[in-house]
mmCIF file of N, CA and C and ligand atoms in Angstrom:
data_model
loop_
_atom_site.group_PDB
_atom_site.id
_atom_site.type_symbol
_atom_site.label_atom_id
_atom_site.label_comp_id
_atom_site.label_asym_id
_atom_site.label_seq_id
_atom_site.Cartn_x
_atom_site.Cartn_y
_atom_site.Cartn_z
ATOM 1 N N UNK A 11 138.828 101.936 88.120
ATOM 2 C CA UNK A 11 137.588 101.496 88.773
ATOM 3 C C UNK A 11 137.331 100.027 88.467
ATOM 4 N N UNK A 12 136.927 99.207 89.423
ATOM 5 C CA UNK A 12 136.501 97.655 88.791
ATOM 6 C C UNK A 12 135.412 97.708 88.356
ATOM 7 N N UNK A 13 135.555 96.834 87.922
ATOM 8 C CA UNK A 13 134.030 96.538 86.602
ATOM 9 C C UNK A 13 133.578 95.283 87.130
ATOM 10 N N UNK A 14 132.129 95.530 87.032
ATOM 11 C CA UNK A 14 131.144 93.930 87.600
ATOM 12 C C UNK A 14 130.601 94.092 86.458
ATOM 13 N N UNK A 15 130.152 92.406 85.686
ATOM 14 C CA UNK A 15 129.316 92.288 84.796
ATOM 15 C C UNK A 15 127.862 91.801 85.623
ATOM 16 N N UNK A 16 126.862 92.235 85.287
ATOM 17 C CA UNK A 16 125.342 91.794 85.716
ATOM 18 C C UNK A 16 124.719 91.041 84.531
ATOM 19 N N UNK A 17 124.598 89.904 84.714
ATOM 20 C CA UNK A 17 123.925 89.037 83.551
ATOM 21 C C UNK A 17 122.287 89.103 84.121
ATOM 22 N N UNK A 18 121.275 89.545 82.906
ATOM 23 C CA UNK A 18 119.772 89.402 82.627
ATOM 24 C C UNK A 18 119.584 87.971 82.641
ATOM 25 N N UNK A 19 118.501 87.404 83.285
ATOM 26 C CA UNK A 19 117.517 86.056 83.096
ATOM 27 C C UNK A 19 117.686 85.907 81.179
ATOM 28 N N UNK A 20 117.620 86.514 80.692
ATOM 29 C CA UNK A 20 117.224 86.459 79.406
ATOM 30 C C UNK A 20 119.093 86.286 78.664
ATOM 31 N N UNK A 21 119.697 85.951 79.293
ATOM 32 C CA UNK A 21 121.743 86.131 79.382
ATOM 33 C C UNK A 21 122.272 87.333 78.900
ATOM 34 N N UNK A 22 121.595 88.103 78.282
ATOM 35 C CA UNK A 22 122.384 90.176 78.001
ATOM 36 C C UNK A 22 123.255 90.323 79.331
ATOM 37 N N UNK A 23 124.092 90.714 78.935
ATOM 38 C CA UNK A 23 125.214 91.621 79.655
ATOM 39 C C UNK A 23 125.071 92.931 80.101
ATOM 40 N N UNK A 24 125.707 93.453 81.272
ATOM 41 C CA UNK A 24 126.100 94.734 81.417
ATOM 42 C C UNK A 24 127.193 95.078 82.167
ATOM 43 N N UNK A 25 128.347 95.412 81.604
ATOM 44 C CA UNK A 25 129.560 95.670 82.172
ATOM 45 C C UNK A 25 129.351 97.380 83.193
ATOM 46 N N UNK A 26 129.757 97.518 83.757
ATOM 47 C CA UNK A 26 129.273 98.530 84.595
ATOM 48 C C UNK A 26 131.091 98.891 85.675
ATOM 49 N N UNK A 27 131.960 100.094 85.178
ATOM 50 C CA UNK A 27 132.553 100.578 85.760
ATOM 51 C C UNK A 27 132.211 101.211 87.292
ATOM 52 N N UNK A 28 132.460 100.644 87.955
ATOM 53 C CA UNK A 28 132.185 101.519 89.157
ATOM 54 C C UNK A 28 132.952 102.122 90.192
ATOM 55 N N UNK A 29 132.496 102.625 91.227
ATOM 56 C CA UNK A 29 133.903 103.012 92.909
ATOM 57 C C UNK A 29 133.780 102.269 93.508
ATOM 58 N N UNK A 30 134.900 101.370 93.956
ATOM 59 C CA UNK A 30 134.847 100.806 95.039
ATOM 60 C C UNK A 30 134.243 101.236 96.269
ATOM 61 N N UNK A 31 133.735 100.274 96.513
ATOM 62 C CA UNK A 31 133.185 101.104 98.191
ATOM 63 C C UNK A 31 131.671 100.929 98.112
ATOM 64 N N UNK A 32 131.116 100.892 96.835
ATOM 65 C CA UNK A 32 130.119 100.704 96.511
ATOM 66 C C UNK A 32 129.675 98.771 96.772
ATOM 67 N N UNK A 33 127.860 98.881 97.061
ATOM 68 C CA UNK A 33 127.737 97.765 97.123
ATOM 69 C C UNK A 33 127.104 97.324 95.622
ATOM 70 N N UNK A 34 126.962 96.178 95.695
ATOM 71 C CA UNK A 34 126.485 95.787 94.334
ATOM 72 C C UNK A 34 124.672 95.710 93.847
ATOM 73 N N UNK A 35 124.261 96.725 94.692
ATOM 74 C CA UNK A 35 122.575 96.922 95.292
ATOM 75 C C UNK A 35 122.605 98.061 94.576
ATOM 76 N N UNK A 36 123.563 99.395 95.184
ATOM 77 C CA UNK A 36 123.564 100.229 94.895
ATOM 78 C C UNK A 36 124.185 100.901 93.181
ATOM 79 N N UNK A 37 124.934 99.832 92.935
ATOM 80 C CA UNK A 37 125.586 100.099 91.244
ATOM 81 C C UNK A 37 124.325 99.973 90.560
ATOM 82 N N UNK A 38 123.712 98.495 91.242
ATOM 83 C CA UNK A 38 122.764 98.274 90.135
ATOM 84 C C UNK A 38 121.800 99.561 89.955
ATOM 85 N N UNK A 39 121.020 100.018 90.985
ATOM 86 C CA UNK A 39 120.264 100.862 91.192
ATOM 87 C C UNK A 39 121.062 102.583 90.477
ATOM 88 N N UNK A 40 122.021 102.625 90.447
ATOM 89 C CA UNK A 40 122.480 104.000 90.017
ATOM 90 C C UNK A 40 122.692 103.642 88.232
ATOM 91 N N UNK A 41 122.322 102.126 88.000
ATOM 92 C CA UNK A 41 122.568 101.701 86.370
ATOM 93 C C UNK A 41 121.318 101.341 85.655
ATOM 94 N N UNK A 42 120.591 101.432 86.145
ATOM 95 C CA UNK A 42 119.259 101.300 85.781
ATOM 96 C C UNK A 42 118.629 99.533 86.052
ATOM 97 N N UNK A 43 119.677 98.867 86.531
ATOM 98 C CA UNK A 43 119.597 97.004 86.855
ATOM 99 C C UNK A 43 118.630 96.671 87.314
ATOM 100 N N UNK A 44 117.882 96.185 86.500
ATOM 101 C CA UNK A 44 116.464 95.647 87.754
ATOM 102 C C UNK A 44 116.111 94.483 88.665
ATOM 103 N N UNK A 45 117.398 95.175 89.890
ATOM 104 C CA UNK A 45 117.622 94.308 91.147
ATOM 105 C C UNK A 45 116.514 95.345 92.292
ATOM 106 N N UNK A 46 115.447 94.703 92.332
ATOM 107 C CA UNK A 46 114.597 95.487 93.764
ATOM 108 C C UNK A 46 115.303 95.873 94.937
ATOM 109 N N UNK A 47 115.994 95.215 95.982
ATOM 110 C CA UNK A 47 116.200 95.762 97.484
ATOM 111 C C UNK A 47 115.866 96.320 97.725
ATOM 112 N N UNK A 48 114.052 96.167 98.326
ATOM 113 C CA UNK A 48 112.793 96.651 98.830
ATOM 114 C C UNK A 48 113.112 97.193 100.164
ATOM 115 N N UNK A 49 113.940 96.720 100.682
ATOM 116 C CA UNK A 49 114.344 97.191 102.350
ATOM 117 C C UNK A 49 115.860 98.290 102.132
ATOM 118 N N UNK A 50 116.498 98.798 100.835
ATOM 119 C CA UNK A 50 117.785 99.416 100.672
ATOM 120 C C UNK A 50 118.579 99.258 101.906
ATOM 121 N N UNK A 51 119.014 97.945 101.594
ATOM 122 C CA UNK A 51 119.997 97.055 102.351
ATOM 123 C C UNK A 51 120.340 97.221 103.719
ATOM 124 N N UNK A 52 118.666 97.161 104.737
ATOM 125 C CA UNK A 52 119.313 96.699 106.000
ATOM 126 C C UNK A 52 118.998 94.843 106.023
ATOM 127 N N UNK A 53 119.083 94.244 105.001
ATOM 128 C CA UNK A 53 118.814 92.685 105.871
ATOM 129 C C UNK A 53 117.461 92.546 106.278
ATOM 130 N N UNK A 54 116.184 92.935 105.412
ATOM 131 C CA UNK A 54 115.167 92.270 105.679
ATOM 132 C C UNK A 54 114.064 92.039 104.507
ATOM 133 N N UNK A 55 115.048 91.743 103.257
ATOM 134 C CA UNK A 55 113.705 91.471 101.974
ATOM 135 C C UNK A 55 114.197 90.007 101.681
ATOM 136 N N UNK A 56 115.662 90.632 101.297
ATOM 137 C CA UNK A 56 115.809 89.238 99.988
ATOM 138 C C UNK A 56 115.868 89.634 98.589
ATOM 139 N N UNK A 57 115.010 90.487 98.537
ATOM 140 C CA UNK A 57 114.630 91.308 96.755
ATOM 141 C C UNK A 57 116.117 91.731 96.122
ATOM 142 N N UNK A 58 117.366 91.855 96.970
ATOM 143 C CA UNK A 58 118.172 92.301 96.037
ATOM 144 C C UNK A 58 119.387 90.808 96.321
ATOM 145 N N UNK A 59 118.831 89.710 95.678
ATOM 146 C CA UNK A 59 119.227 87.787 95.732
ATOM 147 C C UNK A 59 119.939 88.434 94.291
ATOM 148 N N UNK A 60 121.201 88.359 94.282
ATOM 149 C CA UNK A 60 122.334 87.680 93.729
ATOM 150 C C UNK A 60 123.053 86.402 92.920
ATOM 151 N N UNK A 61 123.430 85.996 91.803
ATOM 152 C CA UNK A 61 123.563 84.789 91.821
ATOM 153 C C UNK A 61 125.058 84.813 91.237
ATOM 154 N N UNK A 62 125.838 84.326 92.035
ATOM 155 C CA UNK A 62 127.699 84.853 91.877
ATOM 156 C C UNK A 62 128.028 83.627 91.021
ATOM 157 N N UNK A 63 129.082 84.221 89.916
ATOM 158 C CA UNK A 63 129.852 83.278 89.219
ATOM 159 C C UNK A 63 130.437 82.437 90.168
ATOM 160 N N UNK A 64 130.251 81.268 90.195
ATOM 161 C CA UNK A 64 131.015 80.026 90.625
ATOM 162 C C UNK A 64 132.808 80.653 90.763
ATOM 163 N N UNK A 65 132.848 81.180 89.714
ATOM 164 C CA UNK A 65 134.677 80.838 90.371
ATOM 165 C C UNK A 65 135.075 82.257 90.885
ATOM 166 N N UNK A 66 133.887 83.108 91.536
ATOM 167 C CA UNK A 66 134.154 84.670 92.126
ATOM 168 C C UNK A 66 133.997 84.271 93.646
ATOM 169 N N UNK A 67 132.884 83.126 93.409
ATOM 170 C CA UNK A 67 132.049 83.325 94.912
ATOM 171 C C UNK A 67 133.263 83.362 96.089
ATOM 172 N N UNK A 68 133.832 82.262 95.944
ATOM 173 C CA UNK A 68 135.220 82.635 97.000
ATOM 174 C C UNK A 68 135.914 83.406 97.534
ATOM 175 N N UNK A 69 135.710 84.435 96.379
ATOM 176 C CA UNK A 69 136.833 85.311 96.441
ATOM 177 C C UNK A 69 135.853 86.433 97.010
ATOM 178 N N UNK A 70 134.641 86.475 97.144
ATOM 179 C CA UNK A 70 133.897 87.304 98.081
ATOM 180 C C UNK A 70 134.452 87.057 99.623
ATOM 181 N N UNK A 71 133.685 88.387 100.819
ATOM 182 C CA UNK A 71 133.922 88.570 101.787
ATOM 183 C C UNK A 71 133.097 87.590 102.498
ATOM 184 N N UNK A 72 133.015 86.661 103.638
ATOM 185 C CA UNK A 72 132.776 85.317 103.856
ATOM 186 C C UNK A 72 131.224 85.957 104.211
ATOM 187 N N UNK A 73 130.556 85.286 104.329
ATOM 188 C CA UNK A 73 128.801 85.322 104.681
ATOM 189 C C UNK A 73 128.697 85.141 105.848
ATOM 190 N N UNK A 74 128.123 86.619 106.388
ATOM 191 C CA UNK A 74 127.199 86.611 107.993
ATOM 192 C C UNK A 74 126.101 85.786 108.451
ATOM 193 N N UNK A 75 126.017 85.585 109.573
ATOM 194 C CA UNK A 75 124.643 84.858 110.083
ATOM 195 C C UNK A 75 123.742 85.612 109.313
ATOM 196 N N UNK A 76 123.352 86.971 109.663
ATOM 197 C CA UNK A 76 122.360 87.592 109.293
ATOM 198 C C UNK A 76 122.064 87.202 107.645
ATOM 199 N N UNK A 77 122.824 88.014 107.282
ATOM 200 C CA UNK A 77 122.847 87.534 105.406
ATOM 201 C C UNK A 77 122.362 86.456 105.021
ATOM 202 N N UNK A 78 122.533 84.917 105.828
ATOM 203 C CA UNK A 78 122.715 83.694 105.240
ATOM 204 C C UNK A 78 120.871 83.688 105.662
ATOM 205 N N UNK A 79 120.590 84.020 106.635
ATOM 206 C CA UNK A 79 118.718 83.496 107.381
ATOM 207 C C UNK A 79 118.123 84.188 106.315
ATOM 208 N N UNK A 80 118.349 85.295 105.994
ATOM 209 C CA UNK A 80 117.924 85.991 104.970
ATOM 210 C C UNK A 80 117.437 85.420 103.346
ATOM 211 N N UNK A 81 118.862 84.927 103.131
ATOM 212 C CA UNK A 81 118.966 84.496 101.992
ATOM 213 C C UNK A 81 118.475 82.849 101.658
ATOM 214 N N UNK A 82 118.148 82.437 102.889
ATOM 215 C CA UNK A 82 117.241 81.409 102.984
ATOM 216 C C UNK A 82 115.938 81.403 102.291
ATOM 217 N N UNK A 83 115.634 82.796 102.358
ATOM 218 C CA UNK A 83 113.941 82.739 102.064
ATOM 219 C C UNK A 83 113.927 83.534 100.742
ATOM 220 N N UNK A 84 115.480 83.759 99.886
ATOM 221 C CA UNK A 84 115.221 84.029 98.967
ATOM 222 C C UNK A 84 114.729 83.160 97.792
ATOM 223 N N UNK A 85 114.013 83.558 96.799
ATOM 224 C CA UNK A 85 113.247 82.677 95.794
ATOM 225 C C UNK A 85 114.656 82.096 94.916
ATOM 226 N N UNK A 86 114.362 80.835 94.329
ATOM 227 C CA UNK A 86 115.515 80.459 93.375
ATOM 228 C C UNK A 86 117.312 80.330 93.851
ATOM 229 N N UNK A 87 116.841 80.271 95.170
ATOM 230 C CA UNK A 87 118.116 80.245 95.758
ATOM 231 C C UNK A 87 119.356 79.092 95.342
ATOM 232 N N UNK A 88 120.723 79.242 94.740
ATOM 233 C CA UNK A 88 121.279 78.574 94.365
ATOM 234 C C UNK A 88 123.204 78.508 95.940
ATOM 235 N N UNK A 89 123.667 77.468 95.243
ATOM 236 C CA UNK A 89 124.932 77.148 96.002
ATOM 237 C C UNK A 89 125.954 78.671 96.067
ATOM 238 N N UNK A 90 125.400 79.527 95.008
ATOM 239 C CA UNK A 90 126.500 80.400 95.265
ATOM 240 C C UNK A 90 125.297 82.289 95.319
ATOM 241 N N UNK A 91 124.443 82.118 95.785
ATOM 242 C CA UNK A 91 123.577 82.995 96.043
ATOM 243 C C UNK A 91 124.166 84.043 97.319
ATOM 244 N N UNK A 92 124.188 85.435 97.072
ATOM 245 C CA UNK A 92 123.796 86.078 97.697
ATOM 246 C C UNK A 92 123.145 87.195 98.007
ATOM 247 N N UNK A 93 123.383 88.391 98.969
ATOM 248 C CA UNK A 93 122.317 89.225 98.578
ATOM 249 C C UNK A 93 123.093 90.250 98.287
ATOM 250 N N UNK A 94 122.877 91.030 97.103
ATOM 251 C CA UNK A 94 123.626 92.353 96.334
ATOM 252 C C UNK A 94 123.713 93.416 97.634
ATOM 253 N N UNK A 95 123.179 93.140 98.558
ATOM 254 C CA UNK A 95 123.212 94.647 99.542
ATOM 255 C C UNK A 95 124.533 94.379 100.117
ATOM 256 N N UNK A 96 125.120 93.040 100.236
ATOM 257 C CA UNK A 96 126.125 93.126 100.856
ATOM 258 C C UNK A 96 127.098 92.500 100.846
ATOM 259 N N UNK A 97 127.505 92.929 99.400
ATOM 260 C CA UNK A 97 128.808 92.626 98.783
ATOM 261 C C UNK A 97 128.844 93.962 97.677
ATOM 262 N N UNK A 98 130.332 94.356 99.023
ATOM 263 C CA UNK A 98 130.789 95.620 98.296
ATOM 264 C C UNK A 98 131.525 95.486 97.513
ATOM 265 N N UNK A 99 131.792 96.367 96.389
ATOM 266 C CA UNK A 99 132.767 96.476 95.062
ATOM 267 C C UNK A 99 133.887 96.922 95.708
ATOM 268 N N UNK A 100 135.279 95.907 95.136
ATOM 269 C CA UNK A 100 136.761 96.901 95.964
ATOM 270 C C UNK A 100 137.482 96.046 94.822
ATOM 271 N N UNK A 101 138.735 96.396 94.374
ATOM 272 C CA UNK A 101 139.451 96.037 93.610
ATOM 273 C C UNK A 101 140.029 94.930 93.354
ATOM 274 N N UNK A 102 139.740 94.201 94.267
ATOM 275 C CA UNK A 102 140.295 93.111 94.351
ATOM 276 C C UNK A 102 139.045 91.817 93.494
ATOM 277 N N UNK A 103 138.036 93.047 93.856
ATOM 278 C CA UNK A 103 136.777 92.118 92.680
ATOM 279 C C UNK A 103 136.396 92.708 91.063
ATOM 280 N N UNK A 104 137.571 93.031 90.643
ATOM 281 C CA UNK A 104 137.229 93.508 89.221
ATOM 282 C C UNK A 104 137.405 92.231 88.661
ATOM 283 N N UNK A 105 135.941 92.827 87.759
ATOM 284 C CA UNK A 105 135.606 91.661 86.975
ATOM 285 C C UNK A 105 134.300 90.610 87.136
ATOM 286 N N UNK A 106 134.061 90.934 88.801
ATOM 287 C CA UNK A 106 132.667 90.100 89.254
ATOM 288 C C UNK A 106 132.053 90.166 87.954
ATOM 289 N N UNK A 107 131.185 88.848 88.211
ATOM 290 C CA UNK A 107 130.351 88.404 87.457
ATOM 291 C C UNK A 107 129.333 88.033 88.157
ATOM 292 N N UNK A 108 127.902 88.385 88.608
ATOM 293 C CA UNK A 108 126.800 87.876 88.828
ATOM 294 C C UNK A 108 125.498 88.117 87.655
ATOM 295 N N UNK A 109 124.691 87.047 88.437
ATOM 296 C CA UNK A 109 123.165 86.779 87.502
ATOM 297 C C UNK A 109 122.019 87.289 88.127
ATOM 298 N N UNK A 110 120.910 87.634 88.010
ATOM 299 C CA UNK A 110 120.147 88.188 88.360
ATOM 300 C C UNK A 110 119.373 86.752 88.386
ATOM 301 N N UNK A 111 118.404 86.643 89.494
ATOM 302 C CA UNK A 111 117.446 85.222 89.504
ATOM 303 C C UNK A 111 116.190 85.649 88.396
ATOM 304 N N UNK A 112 115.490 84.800 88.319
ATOM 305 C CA UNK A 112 114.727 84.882 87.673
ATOM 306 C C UNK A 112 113.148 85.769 88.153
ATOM 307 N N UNK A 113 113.393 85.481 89.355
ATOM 308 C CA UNK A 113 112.016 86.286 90.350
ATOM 309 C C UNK A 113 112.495 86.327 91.705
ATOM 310 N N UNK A 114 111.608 87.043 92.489
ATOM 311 C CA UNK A 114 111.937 86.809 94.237
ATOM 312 C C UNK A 114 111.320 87.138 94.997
ATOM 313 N N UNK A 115 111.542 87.161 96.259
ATOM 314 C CA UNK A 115 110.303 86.724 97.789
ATOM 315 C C UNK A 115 110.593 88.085 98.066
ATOM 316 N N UNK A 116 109.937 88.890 98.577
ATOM 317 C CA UNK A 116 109.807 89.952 98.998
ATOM 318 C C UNK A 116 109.406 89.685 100.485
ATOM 319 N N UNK A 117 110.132 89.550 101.325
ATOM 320 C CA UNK A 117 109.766 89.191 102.985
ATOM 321 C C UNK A 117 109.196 90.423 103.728
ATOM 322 N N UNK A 118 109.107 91.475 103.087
ATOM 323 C CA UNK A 118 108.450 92.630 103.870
ATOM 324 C C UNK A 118 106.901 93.023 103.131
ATOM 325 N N UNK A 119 106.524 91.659 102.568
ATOM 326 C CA UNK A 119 105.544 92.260 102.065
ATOM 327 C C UNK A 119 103.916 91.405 103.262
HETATM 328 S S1 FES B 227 118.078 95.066 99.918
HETATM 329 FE FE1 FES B 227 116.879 93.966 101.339
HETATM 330 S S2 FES B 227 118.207 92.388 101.980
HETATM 331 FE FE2 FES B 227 119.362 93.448 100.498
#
């Protein structure tokens, strides 16, 4: 199974074995991660904003229109931001490393 690490605002770790196939919304949520995705990932909060290790982001699946308008209006938005609903876990990403932001925009509120 690949393993994603989720780094806390506060820098704690959590290595987290998971199934591929899985998105990185849903690990968090089955691990206790406190990533919101207020909308459970159709593309309309922002709440589950991402912040990808610099030398993973690439190696993610390239970013949709939709995803990117989205992630516009996420809070703390950085160069390698995206949104956990939609970036799935597959083997080829063992090892991800993302950060959790520090806060975020809730667009359905
Ligand atoms: S959970 Fe709402 S955009 Fe990802």
């Amino acid at each position: 199974m690949p393993r994603v690490t989720f780094v806390n605002p506060d820098g704690t770790r959590r290595d987290i074995d998971a199934p591929a196939g899985l998105s990185l919304l849903e690990i968090a949520h089955r691990h206790g991660i406190d990533l919101e995705g207020a909308c459970e990932g159709s593309l309309a909060c922002s709440t589950c904003h991402l912040i990808v290790d610099p030398g993973w982001f690439d190696k993610l699946e390239e970013i949709q229109e939709d995803e990117e308008d989205m992630l516009d209006l996420a809070f703390g938005l950085t160069r390698t931001s995206r949104l956990g609903c939609q970036i799935i876990l597959s083997e080829a990403l063992d090892g991800l490393v993302v950060s959790l932001p520090e806060g975020s925009n809730n667009m359905m509120l």
